[in-house]
Coordinates of C-alpha atoms and ligand atoms in Angstrom, one line a residue:
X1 CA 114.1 170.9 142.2
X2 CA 116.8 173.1 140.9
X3 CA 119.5 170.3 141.5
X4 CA 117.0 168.2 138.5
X5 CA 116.7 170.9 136.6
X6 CA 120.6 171.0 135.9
X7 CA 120.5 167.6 136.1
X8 CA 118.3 167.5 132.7
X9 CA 120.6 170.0 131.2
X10 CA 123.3 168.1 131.7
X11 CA 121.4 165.0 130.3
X12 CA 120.3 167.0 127.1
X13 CA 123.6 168.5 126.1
X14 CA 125.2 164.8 126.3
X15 CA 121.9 163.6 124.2
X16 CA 122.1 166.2 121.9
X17 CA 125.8 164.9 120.6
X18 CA 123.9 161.7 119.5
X19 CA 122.3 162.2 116.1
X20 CA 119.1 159.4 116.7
X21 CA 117.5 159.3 112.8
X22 CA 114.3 158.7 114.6
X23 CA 114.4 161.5 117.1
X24 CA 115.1 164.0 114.4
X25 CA 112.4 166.5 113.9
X26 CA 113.0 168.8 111.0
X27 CA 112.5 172.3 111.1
X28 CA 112.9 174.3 107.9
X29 CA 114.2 177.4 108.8
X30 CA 113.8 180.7 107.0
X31 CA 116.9 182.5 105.6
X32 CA 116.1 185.4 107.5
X33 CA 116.0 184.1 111.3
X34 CA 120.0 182.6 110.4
X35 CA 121.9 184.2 112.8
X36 CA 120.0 186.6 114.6
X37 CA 119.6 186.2 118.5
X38 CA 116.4 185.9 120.2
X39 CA 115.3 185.7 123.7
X40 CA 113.7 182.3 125.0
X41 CA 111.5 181.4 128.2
X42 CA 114.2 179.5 130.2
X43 CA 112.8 177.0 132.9
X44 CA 116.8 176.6 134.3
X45 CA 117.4 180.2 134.7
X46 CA 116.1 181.0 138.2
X47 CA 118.8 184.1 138.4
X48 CA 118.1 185.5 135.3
X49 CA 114.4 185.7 135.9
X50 CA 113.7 182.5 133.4
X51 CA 114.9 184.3 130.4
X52 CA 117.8 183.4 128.1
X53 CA 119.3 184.5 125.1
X54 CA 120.1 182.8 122.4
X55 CA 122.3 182.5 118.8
X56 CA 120.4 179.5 117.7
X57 CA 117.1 178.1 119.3
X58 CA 114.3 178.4 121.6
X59 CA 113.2 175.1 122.5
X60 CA 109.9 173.4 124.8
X61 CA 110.0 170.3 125.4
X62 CA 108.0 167.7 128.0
X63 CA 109.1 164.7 129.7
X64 CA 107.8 162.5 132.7
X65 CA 108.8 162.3 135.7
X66 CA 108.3 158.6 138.0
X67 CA 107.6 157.6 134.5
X68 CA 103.8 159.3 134.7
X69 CA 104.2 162.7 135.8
X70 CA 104.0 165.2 132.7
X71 CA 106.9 168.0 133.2
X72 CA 107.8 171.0 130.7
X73 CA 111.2 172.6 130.2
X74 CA 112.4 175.6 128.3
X75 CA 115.7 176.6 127.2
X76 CA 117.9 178.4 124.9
X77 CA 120.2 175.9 122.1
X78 CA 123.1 177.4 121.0
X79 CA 123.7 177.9 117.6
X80 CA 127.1 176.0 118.0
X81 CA 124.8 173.1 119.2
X82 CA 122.8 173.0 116.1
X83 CA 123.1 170.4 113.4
X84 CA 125.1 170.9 111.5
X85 CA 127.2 172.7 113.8
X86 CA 126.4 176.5 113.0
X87 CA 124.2 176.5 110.8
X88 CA 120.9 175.4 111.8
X89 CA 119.0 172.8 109.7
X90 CA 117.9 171.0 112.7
X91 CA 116.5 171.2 116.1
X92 CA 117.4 168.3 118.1
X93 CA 115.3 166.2 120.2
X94 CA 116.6 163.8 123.0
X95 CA 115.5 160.6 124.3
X96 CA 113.6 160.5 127.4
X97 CA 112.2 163.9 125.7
X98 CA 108.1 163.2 124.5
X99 CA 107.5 166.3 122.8
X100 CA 110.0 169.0 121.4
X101 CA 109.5 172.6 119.6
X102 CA 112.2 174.7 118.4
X103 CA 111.5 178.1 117.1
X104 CA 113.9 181.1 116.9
X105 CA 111.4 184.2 117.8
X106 CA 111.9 186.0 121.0
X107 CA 109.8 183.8 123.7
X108 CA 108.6 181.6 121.0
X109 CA 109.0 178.5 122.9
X110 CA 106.1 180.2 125.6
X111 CA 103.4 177.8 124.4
X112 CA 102.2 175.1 126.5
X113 CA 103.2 171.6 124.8
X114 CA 100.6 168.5 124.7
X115 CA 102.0 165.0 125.6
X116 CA 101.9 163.3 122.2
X117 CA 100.6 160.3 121.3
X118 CA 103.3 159.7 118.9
X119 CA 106.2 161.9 117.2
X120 CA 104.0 163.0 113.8
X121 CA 101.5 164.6 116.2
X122 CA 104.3 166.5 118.3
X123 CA 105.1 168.2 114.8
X124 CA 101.0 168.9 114.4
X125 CA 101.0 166.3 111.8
X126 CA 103.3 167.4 109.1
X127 CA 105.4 164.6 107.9
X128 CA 109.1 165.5 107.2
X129 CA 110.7 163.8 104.1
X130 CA 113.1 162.1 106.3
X131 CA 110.7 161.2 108.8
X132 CA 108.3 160.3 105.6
X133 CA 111.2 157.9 104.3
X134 CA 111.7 156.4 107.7
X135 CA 108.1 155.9 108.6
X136 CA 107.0 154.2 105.1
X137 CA 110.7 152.1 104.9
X138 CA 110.9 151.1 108.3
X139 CA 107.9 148.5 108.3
X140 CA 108.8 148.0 104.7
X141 CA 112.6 146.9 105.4
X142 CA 111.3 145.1 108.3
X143 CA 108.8 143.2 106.9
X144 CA 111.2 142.2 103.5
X145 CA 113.3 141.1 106.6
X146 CA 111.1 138.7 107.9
X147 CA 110.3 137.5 104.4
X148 CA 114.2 136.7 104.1
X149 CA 114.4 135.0 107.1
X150 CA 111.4 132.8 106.6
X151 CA 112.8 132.2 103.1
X152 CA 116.1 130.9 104.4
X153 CA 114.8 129.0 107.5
X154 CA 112.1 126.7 104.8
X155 CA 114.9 126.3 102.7
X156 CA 117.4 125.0 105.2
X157 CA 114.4 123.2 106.7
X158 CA 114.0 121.4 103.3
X159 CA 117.8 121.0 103.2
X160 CA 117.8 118.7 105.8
X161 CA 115.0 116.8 105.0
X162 CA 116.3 115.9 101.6
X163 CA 120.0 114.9 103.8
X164 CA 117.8 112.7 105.6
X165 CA 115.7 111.3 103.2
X166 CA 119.0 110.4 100.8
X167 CA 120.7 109.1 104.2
X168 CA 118.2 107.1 105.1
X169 CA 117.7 105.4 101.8
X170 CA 121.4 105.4 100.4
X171 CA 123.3 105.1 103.4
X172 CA 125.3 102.2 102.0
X173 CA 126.9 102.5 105.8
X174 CA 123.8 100.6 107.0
X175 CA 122.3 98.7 104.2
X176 CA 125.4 97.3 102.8
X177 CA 125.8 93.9 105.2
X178 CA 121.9 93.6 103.7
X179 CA 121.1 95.1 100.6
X180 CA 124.3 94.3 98.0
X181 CA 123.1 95.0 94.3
X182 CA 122.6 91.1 93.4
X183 CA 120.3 90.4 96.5
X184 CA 116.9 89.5 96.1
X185 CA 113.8 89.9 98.4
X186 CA 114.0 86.2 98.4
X187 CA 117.8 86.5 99.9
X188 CA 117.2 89.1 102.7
X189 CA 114.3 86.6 103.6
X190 CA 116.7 83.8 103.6
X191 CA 119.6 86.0 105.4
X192 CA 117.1 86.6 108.0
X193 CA 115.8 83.7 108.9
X194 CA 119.7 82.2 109.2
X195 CA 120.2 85.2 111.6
X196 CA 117.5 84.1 113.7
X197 CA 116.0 87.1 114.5
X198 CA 112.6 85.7 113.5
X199 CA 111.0 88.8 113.8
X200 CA 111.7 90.4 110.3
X201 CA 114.3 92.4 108.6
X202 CA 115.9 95.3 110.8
X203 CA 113.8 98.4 110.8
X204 CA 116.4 100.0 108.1
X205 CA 116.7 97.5 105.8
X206 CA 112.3 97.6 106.1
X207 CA 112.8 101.7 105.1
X208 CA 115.3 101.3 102.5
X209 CA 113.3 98.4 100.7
X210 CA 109.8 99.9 100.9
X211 CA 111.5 103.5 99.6
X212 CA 112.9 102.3 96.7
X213 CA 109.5 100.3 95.4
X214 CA 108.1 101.4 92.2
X215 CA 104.6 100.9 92.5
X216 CA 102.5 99.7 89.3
X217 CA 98.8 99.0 89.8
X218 CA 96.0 98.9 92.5
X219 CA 95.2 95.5 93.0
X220 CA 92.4 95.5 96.2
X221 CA 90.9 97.8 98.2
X222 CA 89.9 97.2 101.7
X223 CA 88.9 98.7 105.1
X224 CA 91.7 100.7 105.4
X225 CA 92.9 101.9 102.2
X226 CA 94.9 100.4 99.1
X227 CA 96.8 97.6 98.2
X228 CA 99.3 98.1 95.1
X229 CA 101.3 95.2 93.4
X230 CA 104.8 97.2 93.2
X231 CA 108.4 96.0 91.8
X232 CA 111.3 95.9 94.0
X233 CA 114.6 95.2 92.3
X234 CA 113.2 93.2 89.4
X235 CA 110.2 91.1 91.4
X236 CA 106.8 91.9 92.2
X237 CA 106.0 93.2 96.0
X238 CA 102.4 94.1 97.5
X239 CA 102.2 97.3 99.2
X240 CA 98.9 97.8 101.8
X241 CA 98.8 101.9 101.8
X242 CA 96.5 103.0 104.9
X243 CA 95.5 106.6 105.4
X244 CA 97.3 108.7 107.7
X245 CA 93.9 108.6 109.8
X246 CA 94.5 104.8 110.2
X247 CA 97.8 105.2 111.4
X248 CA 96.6 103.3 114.5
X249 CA 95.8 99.9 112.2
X250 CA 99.0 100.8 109.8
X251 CA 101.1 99.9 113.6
X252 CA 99.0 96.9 114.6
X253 CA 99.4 95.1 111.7
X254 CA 103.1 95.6 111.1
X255 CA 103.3 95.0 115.2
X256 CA 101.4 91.6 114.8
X257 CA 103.4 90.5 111.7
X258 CA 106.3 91.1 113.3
X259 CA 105.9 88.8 116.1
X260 CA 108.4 86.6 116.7
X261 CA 108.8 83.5 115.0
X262 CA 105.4 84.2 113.1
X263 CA 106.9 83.4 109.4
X264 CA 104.7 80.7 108.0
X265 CA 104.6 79.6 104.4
X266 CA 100.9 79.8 104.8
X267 CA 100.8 83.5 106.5
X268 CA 101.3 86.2 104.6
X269 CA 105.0 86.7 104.0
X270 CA 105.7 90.3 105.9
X271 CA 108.4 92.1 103.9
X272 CA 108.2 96.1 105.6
X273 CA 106.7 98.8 107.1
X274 CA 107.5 102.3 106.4
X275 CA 105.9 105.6 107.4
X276 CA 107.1 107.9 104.7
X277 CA 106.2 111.5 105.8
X278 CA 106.4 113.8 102.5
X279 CA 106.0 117.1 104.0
X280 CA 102.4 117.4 104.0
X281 CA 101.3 113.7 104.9
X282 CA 102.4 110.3 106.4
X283 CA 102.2 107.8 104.1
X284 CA 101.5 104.5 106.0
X285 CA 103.2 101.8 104.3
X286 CA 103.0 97.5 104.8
X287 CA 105.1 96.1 102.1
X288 CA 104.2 91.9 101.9
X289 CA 104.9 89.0 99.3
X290 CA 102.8 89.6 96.6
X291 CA 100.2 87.1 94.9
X292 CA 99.1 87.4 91.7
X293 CA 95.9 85.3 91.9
X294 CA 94.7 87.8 94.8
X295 CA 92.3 86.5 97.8
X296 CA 90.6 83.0 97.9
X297 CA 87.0 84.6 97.4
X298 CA 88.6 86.2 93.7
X299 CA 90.0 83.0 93.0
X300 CA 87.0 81.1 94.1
X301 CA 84.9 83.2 92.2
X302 CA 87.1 82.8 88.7
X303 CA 87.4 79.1 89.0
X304 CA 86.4 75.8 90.1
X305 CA 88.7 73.0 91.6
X306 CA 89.2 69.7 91.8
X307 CA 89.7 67.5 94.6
X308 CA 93.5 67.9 95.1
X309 CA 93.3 71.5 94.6
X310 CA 90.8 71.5 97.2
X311 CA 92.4 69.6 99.8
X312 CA 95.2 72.3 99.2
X313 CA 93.2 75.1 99.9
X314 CA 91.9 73.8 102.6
X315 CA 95.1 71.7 104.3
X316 CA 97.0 74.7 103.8
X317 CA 94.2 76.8 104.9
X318 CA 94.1 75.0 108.2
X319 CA 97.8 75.2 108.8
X320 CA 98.3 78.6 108.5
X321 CA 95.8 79.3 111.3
X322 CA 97.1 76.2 113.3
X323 CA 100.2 78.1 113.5
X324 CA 98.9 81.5 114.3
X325 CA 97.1 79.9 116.7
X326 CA 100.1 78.3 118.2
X327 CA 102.0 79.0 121.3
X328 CA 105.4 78.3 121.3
X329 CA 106.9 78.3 124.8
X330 CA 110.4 79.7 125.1
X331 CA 112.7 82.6 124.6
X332 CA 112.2 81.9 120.8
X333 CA 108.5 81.0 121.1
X334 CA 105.9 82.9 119.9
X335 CA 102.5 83.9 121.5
X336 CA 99.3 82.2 120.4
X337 CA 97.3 85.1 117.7
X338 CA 94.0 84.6 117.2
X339 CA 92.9 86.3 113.6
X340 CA 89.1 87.9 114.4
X341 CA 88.9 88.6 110.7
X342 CA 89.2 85.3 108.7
X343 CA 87.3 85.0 106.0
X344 CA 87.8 84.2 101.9
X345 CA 88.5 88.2 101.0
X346 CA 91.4 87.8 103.5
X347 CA 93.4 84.6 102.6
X348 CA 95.5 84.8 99.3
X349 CA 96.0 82.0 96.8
X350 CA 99.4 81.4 96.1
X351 CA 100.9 80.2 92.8
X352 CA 101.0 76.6 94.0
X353 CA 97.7 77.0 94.6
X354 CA 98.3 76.8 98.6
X355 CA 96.7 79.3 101.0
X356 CA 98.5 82.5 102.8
X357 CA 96.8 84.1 105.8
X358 CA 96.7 88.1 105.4
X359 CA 95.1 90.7 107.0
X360 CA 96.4 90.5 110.2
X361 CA 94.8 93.8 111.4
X362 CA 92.3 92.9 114.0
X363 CA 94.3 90.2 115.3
X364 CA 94.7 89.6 119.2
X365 CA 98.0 88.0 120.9
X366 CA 98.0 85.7 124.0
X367 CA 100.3 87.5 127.0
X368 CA 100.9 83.3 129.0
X369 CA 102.5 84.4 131.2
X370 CA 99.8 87.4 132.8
X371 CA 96.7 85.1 131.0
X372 CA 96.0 88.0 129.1
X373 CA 95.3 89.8 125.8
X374 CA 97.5 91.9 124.7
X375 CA 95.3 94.6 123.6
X376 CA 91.7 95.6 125.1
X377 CA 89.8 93.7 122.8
X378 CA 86.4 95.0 121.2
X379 CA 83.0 93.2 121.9
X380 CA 82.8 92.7 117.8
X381 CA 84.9 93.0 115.6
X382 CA 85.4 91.5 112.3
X383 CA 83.3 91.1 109.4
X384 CA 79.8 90.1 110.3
X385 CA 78.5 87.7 107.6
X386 CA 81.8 85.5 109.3
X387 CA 80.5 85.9 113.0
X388 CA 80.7 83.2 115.1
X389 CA 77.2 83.3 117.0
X390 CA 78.6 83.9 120.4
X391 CA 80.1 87.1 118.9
X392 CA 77.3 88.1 117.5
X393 CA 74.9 87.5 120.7
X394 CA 77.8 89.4 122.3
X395 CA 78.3 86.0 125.0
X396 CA 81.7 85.3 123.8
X397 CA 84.0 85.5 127.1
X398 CA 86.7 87.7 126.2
X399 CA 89.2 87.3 129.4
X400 CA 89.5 83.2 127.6
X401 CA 91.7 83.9 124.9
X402 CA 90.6 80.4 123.5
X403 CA 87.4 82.1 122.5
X404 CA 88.9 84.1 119.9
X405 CA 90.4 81.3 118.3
X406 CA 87.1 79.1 118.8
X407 CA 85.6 81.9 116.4
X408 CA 88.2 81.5 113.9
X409 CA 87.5 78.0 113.3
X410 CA 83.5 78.6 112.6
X411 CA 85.1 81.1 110.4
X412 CA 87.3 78.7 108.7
X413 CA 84.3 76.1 108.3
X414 CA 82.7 78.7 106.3
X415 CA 85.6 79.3 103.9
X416 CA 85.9 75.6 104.4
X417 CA 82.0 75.5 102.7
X418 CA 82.6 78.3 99.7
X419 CA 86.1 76.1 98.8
X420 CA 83.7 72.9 98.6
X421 CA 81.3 74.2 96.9
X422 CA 83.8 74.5 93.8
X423 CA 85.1 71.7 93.6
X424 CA 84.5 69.7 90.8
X425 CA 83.8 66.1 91.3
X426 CA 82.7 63.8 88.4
X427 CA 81.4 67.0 86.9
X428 CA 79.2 68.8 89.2
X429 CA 80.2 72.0 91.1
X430 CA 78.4 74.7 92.1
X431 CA 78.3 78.6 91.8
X432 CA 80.6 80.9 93.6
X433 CA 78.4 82.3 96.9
X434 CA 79.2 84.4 100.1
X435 CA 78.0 81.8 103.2
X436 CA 74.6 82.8 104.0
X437 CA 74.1 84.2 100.4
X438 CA 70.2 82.6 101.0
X439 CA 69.2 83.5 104.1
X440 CA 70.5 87.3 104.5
X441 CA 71.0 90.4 102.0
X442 CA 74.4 91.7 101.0
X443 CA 76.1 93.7 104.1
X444 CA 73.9 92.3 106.2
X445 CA 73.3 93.6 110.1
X446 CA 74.5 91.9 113.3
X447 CA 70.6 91.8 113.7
X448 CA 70.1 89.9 110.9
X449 CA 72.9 87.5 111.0
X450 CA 71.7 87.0 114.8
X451 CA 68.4 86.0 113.7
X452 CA 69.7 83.2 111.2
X453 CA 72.5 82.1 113.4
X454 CA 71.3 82.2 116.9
X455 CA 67.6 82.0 116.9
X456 CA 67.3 79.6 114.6
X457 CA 70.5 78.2 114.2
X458 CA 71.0 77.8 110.4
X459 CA 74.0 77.1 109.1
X460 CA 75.1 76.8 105.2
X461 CA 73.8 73.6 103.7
X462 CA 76.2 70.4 103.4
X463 CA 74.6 68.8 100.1
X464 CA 74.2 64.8 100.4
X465 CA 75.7 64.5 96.9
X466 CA 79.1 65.1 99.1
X467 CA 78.4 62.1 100.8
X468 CA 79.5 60.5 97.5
X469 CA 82.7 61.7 97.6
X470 CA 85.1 60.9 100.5
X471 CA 87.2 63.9 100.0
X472 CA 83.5 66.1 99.8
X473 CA 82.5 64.1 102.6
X474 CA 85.5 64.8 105.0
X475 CA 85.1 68.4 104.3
X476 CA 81.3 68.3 105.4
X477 CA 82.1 66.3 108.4
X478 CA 85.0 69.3 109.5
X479 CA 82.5 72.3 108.8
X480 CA 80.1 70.6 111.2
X481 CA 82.3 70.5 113.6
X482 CA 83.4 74.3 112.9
X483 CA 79.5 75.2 113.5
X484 CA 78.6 74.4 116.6
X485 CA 77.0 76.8 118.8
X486 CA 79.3 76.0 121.5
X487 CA 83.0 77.5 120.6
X488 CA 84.2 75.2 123.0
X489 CA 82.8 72.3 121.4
X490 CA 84.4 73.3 117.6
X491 CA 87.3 71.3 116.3
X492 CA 90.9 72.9 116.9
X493 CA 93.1 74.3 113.6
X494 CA 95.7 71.7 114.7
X495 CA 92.7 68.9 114.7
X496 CA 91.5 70.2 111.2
X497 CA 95.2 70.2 109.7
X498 CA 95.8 66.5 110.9
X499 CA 92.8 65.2 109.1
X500 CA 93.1 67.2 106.1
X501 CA 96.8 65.7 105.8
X502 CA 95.4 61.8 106.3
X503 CA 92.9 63.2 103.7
X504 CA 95.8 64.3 101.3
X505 CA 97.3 60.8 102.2
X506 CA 94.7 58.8 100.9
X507 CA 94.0 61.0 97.7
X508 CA 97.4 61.3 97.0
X509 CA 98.2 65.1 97.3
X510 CA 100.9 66.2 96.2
X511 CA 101.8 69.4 98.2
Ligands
LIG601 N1 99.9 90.3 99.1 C1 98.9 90.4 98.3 N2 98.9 89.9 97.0 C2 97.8 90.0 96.2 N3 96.7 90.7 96.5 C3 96.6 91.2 97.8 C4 97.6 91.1 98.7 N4 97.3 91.7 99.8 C5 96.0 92.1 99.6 N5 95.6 91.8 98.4 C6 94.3 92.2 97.8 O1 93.8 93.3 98.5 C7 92.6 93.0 99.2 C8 92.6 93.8 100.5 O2 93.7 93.4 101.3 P1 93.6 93.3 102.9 O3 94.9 93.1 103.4 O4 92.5 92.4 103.3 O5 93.2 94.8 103.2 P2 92.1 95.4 104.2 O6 92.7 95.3 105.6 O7 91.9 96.7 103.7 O8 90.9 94.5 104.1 C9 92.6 91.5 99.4 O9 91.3 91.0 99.5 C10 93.3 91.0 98.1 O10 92.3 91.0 97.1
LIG602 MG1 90.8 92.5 104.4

């Protein structure tokens, strides 16, 4: 016991050298108890019957032993131990020390100390104006601290985005092979398909185009989102903008157009995809040939045609989705893609009054070599005015990928019927109308569209004034043969495209 004792003393002499601005308790002393000497209750001083005698100080202080125990000491400070030395301003306390009382009366530091529950109530709860200054700046520094930190870490954070952003679309290390000043989209196209990658321009190149697109106007809006007509170095560019929620549909489609060997003149030309994230959102970007006359049902609804224009359409139509349709076996082949959306609203009109396949969302690719689809496909998907009626009685058989592209074609025999309708032979066309525009409301339900198209098996009506022209005529024939109830039974794209192109033969088509 008496070996820890002097053991503390020890410990609070070598403390007491180190001035600790939060350990410092003032005590304001009188002019009157400077330099007198006082006795003090001494805990250490066994021999001299716990008393001491003192120049400077009486002190109590507590402190815990095993880190719970609550002990109390008493001693005599020196007035040579005082800060400053000799002339005592302060009382010092020490760490390890909980609680400490100085006092300069004879047996002043007698009274029995309280374990505090912080410093302020160790001095009864009278705030000191150095203690005042370090309570109140403390947090303050601390916090202003923080603030600085947080300031400078969001601005280097920003830093580096902006490095990256200007790398990624000025880095003339990567783009220059591709993107010299005088190229047009129509170059890169043409560079690319000379490479042979057949799969699209390299994912930087995509970036660096689709970043530097000014867009202009909104010219559709779909299931997803927006489609703007933008410029890209002095030509006109369609941009699909999908939601960050439909990041999901943003991939597919920019997956599916980038299949291998999929450029077509009658698919949608696939220029980029770019996910642009500006800090707070993802912008979900598909960059694609633009067209001004916009899909076949605007087009449709603005004008008629004639027989040749017709033929187009439809020829074109037909081998667009013959080769989407396609397999091509080898390492350069490409997969057979059924569409599962086709319908007027998605194929475009180009300026040579051909057609291009877009919307490639929902579309499904044929693994050969496992026999399967290469995503889990959805009982029904699609639009459901366009529903074949095995998709809409749900008995289509999804493991056959051949039923996907049996639905395209009753599809296509409906577009097939609203092209007809408007074509203008010796005089007489029709109106613009949606197939089924008679026998269901607008947005109709799978319900309804069941009803008409599997109960009782109705089907747009083939007027006999058609009959009257062979061009009209051919076109009737095909959409039969698009109709039936049995996919299996439906004409193939290829089939369609063959007979439209004898057609274009005989009528003299110039394509
Ligand atoms: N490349 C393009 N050129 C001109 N118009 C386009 C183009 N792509 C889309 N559009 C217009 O935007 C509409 C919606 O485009 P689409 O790709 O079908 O989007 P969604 O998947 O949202 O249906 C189309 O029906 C068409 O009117
Ligand atoms: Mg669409």
């Amino acid at each position: 016991m008496t070996n820890l004792k002097g053991n503390l003393l020890t410990f609070i002499k070598v403390k007491m050298s180190i001035i600790l601005a939060f350990d410092i308790i003032v005590v304001a002393l009188s002019g009157s108890e400077r330099g007198s000497w006082a006795d003090c209750n001494c805990t250490a001083c066994e021999s001299s019957g716990y008393v001491c005698e003192t120049d400077g100080a009486c002190m109590a202080s507590t402190y815990h032993t095993n880190g719970q125990e609550e002990q109390q000491f008493r001693i005599c400070i020196p007035r040579v131990s005082l800060v400053p030395p000799g002339q005592p301003i302060y009382c010092l306390s020490a760490e390890g020390l909980l609680n400490t009382h100085c006092c300069y009366t004879d047996f002043c530091n007698s009274i029995n100390l309280q374990i505090p529950s912080g410093i302020a109530e160790g001095k009864g709860g009278s705030w000191g104006p150095v203690e005042l200054v370090a309570v109140i700046a403390g947090p303050v520094f601390l916090f202003c601290l923080l603030l600085i930190m947080g300031v400078l870490v969001f601005q280097h954070h920003q830093r580096n985005y902006n490095h990256r952003q200007r790398l990624e679309v000025e880095d003339p290390s990567c783009d220059h092979l591709y993107l010299a000043k005088d190229k047009t989209l129509q170059d890169l196209i043409f560079d690319l398909s000379t490479s042979g990658s057949g799969s699209g321009l390299p994912l930087f190149v995509q970036r660096t185009v689709a970043r530097t697109i000014v867009l202009q106007e909104i010219i559709g809006k779909g299931r997803f989102g927006e489609v703007w007509r933008g410029r890209w170095r002095g030509g006109d560019v369609a941009v699909k903008i999908f939601s960050s929620r439909e990041e999901r549909s943003w991939f597919r489609e920019a997956e599916i157009y980038q299949t291998i060997m999929l450029r077509h003149e009658n698919i949608l030309g696939f220029i980029a995809a770019d996910n642009k994230d500006n800090g707070t959102w993802t912008q979900l970007w598909l960059v694609s040939d633009y067209h001004e006359h916009g899909s076949l049902f605007d087009y449709l609804n603005h004008y008629s045609v004639t027989i040749e224009g017709m033929i187009k359409l439809a020829l074109s139509a037909a081998s667009g989705l013959a080769h989407l349709h396609m397999e091509i076996l080898g390492t350069q082949g490409k997969p057979g893609i059924a569409h599962r959306d086709l319908k007027s609203k998605n194929i475009l009109v180009k300026k040579n009054g051909t057609c291009a396949i877009a919307d490639l969302g929902l579309a499904v690719r044929h693994e050969t070599i496992t026999d399967t689809i290469d995503i889990a496909p959805n009982q029904r998907v699609g639009t459901k005015r366009y529903m074949a009626p095995e998709v809409l009685d749900e008995t289509i058989n999804m493991k056959h990928f051949d039923s996907f592209k049996c639905a395209d074609i009753y599809a296509l025999g409906l577009v097939y019927w609203e092209i007809a309708r408007r074509c203008n032979a010796g005089g007489i066309h029709e109106d613009y109308q949606l197939p089924f525009y008679d026998l269901v409301p607008s947005d109709p339900s799978i319900e309804e569209m069941r009803k008409v198209v599997c109960d009782q098996r109705l089907r747009p009506n083939v007027p006999n004034w058609w009959q009257s022209y062979e061009a009209l005529r051919v076109m009737g024939k095909i959409m039969r043969e698009c109709w039936y109830a049995n996919g299996a039974a439906r004409l193939t794209a290829l089939r369609i495209k063959k007979t439209l192109s004898q057609l274009s033969v005989q009528e003299d088509v110039k394509i």
